[in-house]
PDB file of C-alpha atoms in Angstrom:
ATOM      1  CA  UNK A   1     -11.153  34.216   9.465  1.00 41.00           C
ATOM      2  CA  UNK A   2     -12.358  31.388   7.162  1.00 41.00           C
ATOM      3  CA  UNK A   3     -11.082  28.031   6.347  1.00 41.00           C
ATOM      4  CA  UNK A   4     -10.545  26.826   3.191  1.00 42.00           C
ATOM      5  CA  UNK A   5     -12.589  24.148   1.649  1.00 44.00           C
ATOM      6  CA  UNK A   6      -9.689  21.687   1.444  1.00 47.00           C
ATOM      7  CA  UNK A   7      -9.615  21.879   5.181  1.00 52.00           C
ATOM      8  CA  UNK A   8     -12.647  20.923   5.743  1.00 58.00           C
ATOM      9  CA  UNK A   9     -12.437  17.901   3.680  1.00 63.00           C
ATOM     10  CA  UNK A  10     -12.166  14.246   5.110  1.00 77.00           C
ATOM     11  CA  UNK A  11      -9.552  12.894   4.916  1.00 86.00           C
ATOM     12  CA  UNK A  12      -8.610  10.210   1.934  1.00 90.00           C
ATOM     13  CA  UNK A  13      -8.576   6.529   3.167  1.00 93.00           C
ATOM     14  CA  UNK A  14      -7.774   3.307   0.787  1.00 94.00           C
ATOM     15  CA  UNK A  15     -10.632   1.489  -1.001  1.00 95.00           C
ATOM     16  CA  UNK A  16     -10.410  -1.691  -2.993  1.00 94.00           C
ATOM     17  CA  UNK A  17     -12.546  -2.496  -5.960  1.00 94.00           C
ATOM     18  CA  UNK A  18     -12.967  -5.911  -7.260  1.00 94.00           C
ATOM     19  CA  UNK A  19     -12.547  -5.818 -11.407  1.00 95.00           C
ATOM     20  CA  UNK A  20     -12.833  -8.592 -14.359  1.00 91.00           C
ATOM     21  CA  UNK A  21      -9.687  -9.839 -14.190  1.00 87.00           C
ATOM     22  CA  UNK A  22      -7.299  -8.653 -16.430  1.00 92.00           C
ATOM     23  CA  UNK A  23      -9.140  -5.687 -17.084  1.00 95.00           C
ATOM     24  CA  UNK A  24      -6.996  -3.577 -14.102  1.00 95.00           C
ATOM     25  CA  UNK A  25      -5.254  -1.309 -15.551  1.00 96.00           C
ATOM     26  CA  UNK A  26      -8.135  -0.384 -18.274  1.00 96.00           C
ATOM     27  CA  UNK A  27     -10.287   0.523 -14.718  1.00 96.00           C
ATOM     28  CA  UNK A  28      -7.381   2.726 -13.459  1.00 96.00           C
ATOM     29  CA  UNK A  29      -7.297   4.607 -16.833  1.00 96.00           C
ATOM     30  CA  UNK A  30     -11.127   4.636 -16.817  1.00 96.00           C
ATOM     31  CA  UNK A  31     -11.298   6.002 -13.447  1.00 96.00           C
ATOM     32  CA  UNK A  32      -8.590   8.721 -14.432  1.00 96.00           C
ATOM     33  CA  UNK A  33     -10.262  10.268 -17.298  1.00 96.00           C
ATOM     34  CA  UNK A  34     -13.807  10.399 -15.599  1.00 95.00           C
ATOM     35  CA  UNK A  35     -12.067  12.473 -12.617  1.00 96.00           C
ATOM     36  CA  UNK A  36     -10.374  14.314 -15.288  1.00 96.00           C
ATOM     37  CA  UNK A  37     -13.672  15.372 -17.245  1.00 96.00           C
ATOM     38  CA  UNK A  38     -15.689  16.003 -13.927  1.00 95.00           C
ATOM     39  CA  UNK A  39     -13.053  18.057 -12.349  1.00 95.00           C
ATOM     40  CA  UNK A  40     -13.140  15.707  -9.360  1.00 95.00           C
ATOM     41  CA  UNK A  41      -8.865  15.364  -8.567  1.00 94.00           C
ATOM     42  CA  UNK A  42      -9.140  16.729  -5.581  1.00 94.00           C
ATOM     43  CA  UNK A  43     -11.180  13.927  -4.234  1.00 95.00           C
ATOM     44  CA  UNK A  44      -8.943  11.142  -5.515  1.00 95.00           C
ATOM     45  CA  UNK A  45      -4.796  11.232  -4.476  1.00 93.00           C
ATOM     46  CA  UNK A  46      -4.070   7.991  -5.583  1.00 93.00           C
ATOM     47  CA  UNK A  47      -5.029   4.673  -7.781  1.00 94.00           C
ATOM     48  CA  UNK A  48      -2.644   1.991  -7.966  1.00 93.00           C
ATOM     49  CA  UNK A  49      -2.693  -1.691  -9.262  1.00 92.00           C
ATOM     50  CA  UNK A  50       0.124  -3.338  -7.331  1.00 87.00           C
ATOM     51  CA  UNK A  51       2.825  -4.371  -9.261  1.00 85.00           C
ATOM     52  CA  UNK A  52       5.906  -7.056  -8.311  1.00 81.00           C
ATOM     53  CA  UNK A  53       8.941  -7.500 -10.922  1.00 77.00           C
ATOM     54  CA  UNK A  54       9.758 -11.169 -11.336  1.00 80.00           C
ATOM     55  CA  UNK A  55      11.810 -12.918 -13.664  1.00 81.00           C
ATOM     56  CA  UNK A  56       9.793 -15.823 -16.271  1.00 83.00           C
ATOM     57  CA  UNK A  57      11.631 -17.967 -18.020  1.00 84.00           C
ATOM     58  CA  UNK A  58      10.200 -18.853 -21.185  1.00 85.00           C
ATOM     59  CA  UNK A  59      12.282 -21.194 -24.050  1.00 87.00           C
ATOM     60  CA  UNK A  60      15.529 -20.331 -21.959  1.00 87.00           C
ATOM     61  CA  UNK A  61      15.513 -16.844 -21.808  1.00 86.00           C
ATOM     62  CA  UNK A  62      14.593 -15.132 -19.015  1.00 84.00           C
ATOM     63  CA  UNK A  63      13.147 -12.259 -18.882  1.00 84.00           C
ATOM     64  CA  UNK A  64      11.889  -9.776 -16.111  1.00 82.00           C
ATOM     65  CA  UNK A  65       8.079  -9.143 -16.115  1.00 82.00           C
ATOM     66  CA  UNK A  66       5.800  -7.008 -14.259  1.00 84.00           C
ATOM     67  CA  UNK A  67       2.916  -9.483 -12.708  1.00 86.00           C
ATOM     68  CA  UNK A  68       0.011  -8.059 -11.020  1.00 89.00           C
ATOM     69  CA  UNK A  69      -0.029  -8.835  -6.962  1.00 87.00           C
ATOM     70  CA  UNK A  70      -3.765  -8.848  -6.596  1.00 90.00           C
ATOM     71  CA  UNK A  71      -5.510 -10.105  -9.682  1.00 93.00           C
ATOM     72  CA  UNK A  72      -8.761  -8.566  -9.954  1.00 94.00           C
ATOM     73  CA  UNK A  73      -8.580  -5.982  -7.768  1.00 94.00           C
ATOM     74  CA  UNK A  74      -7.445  -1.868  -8.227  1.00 95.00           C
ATOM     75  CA  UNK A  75      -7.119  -0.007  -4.873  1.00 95.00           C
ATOM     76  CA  UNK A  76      -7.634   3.775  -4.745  1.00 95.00           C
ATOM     77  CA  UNK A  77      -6.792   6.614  -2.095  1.00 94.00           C
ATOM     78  CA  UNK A  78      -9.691   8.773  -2.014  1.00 95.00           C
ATOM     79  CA  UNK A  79     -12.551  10.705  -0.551  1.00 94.00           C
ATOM     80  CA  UNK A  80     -15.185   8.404   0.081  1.00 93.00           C
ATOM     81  CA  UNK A  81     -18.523  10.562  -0.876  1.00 92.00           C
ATOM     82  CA  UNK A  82     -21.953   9.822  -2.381  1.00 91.00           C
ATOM     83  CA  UNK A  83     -20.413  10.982  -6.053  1.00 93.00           C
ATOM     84  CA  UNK A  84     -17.328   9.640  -5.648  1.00 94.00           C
ATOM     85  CA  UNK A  85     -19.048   6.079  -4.320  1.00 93.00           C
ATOM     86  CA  UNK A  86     -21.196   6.814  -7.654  1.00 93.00           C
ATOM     87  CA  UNK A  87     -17.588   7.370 -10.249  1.00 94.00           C
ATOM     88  CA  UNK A  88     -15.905   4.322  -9.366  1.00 95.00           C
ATOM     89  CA  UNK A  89     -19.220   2.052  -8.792  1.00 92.00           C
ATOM     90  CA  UNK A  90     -20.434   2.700 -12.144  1.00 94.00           C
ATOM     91  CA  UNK A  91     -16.928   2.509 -13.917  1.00 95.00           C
ATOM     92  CA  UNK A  92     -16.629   0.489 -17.049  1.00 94.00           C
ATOM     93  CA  UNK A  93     -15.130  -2.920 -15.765  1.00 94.00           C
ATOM     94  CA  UNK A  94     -15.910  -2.131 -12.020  1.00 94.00           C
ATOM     95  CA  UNK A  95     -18.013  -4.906 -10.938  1.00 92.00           C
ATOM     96  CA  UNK A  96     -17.714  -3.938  -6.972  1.00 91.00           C
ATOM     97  CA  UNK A  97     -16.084  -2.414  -3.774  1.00 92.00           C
ATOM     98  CA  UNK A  98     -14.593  -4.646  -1.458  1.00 90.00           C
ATOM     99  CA  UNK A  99     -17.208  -4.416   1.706  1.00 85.00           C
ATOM    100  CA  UNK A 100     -20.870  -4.513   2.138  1.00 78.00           C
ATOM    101  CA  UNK A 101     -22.856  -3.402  -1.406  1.00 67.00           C
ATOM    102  CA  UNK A 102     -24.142  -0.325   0.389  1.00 67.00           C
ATOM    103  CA  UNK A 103     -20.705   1.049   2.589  1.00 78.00           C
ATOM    104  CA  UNK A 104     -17.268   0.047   1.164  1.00 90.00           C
ATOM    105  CA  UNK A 105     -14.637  -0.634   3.838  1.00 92.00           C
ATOM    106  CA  UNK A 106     -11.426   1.066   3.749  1.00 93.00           C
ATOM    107  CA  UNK A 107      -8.095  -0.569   4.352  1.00 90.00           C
ATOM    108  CA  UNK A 108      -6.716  -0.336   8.100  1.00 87.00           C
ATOM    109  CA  UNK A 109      -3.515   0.714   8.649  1.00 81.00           C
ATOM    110  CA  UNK A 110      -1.914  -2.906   9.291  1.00 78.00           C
ATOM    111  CA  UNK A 111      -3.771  -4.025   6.097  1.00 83.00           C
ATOM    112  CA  UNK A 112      -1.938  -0.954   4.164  1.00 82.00           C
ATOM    113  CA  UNK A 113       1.409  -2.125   6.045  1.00 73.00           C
ATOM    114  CA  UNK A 114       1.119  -5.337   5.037  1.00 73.00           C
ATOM    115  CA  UNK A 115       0.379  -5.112   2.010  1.00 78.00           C
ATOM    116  CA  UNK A 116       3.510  -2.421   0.818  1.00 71.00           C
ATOM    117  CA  UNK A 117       0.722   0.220  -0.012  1.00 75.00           C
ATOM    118  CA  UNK A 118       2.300   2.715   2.021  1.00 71.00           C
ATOM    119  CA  UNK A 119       5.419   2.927   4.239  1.00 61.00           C
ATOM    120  CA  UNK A 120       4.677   5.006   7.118  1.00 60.00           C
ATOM    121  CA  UNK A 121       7.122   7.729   8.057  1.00 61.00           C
ATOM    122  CA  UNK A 122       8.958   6.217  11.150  1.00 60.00           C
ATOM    123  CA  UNK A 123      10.954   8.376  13.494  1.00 64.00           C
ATOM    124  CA  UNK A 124      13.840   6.025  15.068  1.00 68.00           C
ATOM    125  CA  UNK A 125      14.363   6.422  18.699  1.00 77.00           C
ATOM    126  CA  UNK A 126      16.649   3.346  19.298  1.00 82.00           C
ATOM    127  CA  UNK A 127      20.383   2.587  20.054  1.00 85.00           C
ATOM    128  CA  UNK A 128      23.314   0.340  19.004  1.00 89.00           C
ATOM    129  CA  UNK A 129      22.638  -2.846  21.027  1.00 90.00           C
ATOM    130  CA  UNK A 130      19.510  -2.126  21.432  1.00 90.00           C
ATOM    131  CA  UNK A 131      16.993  -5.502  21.854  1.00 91.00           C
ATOM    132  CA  UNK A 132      14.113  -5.304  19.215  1.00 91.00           C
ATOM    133  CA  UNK A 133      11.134  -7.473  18.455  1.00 90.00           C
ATOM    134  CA  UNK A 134       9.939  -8.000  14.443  1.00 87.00           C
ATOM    135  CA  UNK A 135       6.005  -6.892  13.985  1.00 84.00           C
ATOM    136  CA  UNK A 136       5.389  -8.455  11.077  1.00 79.00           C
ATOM    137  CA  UNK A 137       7.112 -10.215   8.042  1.00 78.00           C
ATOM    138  CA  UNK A 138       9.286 -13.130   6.955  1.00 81.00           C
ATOM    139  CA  UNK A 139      10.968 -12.574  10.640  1.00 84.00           C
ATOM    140  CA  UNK A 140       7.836 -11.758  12.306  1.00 85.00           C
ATOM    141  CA  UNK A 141       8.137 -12.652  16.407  1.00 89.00           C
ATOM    142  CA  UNK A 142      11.966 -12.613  16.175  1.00 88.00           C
ATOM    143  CA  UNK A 143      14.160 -10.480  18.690  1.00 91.00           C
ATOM    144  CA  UNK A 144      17.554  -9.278  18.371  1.00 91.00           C
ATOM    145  CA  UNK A 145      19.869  -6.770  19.109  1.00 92.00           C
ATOM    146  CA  UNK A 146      20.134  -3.643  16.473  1.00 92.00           C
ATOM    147  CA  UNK A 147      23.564  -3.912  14.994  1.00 93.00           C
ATOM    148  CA  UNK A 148      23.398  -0.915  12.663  1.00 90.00           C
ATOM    149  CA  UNK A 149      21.127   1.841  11.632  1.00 87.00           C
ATOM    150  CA  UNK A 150      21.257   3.259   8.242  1.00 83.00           C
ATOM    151  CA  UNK A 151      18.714   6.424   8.453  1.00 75.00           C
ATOM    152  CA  UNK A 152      19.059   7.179   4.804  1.00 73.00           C
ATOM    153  CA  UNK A 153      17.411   3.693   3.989  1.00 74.00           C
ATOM    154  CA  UNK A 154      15.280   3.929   6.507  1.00 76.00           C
ATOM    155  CA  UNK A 155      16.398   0.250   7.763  1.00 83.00           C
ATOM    156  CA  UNK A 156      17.998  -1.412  10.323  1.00 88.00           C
ATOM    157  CA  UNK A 157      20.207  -4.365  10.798  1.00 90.00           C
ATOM    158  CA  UNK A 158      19.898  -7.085  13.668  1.00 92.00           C
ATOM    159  CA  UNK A 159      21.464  -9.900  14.480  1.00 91.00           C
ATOM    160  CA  UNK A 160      19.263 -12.394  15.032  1.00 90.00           C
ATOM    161  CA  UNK A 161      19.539 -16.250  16.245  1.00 85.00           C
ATOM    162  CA  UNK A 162      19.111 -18.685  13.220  1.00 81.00           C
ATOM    163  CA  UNK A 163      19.309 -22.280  13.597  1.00 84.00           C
ATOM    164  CA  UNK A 164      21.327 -21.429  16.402  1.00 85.00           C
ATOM    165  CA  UNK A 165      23.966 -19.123  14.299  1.00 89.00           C
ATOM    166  CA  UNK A 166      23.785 -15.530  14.675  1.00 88.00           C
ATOM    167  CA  UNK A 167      22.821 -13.840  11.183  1.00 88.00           C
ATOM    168  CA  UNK A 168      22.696 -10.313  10.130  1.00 90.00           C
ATOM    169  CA  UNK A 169      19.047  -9.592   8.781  1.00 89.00           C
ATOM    170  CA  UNK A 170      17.984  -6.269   7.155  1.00 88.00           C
ATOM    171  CA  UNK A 171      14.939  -4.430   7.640  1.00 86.00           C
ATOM    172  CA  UNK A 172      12.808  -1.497   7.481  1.00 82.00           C
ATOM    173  CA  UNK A 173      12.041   0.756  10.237  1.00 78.00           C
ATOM    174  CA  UNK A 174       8.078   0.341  10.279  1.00 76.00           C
ATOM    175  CA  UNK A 175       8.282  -3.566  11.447  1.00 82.00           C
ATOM    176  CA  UNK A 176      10.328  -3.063  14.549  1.00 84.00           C
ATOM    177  CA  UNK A 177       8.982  -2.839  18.289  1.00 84.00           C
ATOM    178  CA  UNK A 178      11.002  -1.714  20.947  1.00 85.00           C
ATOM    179  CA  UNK A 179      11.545  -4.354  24.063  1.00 83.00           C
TER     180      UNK A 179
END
């Protein structure tokens, strides 16, 4: 029995290249069609310049707008290889990967966390009443007891000890730790 190629391919980790500013989303599209014409998707799952709505307000109308999280920079799932290295390096508008010139450094997992790359699929093992700590966020460090679980959301509420009141906080699975 053989495998497949695809099985015996690496598996994709997150890259970040630094780009002229403003000039993001022209290296995405770049990146897209030269994977297109060299027949090279399979290498590449994902290329994403992160995104956050907020509202401007601009002669007293507000409006929502789409501003960029990290200025400068696109970040790609892929399959790090000599020719893929060789696509994105040499990309109109690339000017570098994040990482030492001659080995880019892919994300770690906390960095992809943290940043709200990916969301981890989280299977819940905990209990009404349950004490948890927070891993990371706004409420990093905190501990409370689970309140609620709403597995469709994928969150959790706790009650938690603010300024000496108990209040209700909201949050997803991936930042809890078990006591």
């Amino acid at each position: 029995m053989t495998e497949s190629r695809h099985e015996l391919m690496p598996e994709s980790k997150w890259y970040v290249v630094h780009t002229y500013s403003g000039y993001e989303n022209k290296v995405k599209a770049n990146i897209e069609k030269i994977i297109e014409n060299r027949g090279m998707e399979e290498f590449f799952e994902q290329i994403v310049v992160p995104v956050q709505d907020t509202i401007e307000v601009k002669n007293n109308v507000r409006k929502s707008v789409q501003k960029k999280i990290y200025p400068g920079y696109v970040l790609l799932k892929m399959i790090m290889t000599d020719d893929t290295w060789y696509v994105v390096r040499n990309t109109r508008g690339v000017t570098s990967f994040v990482g030492p010139a001659s080995k880019p450094v892919p994300l770690t997992d906390e960095e992809i966390i943290s940043m709200g790359i990916e969301i981890p699929d989280f299977e819940l093992d905990l209990d009404l009443g349950e004490l948890v700590r927070i891993i990371t966020g706004p409420f990093e460090g905190s501990v409370g007891n689970v309140k609620d679980i709403n597995h469709q959301k994928k969150t959790v509420s706790i009650a938690l000890s603010v300024f000496g009141r108990e209040t209700q906080v909201e949050v997803d699975y991936h930042v809890l730790q078990r006591m």
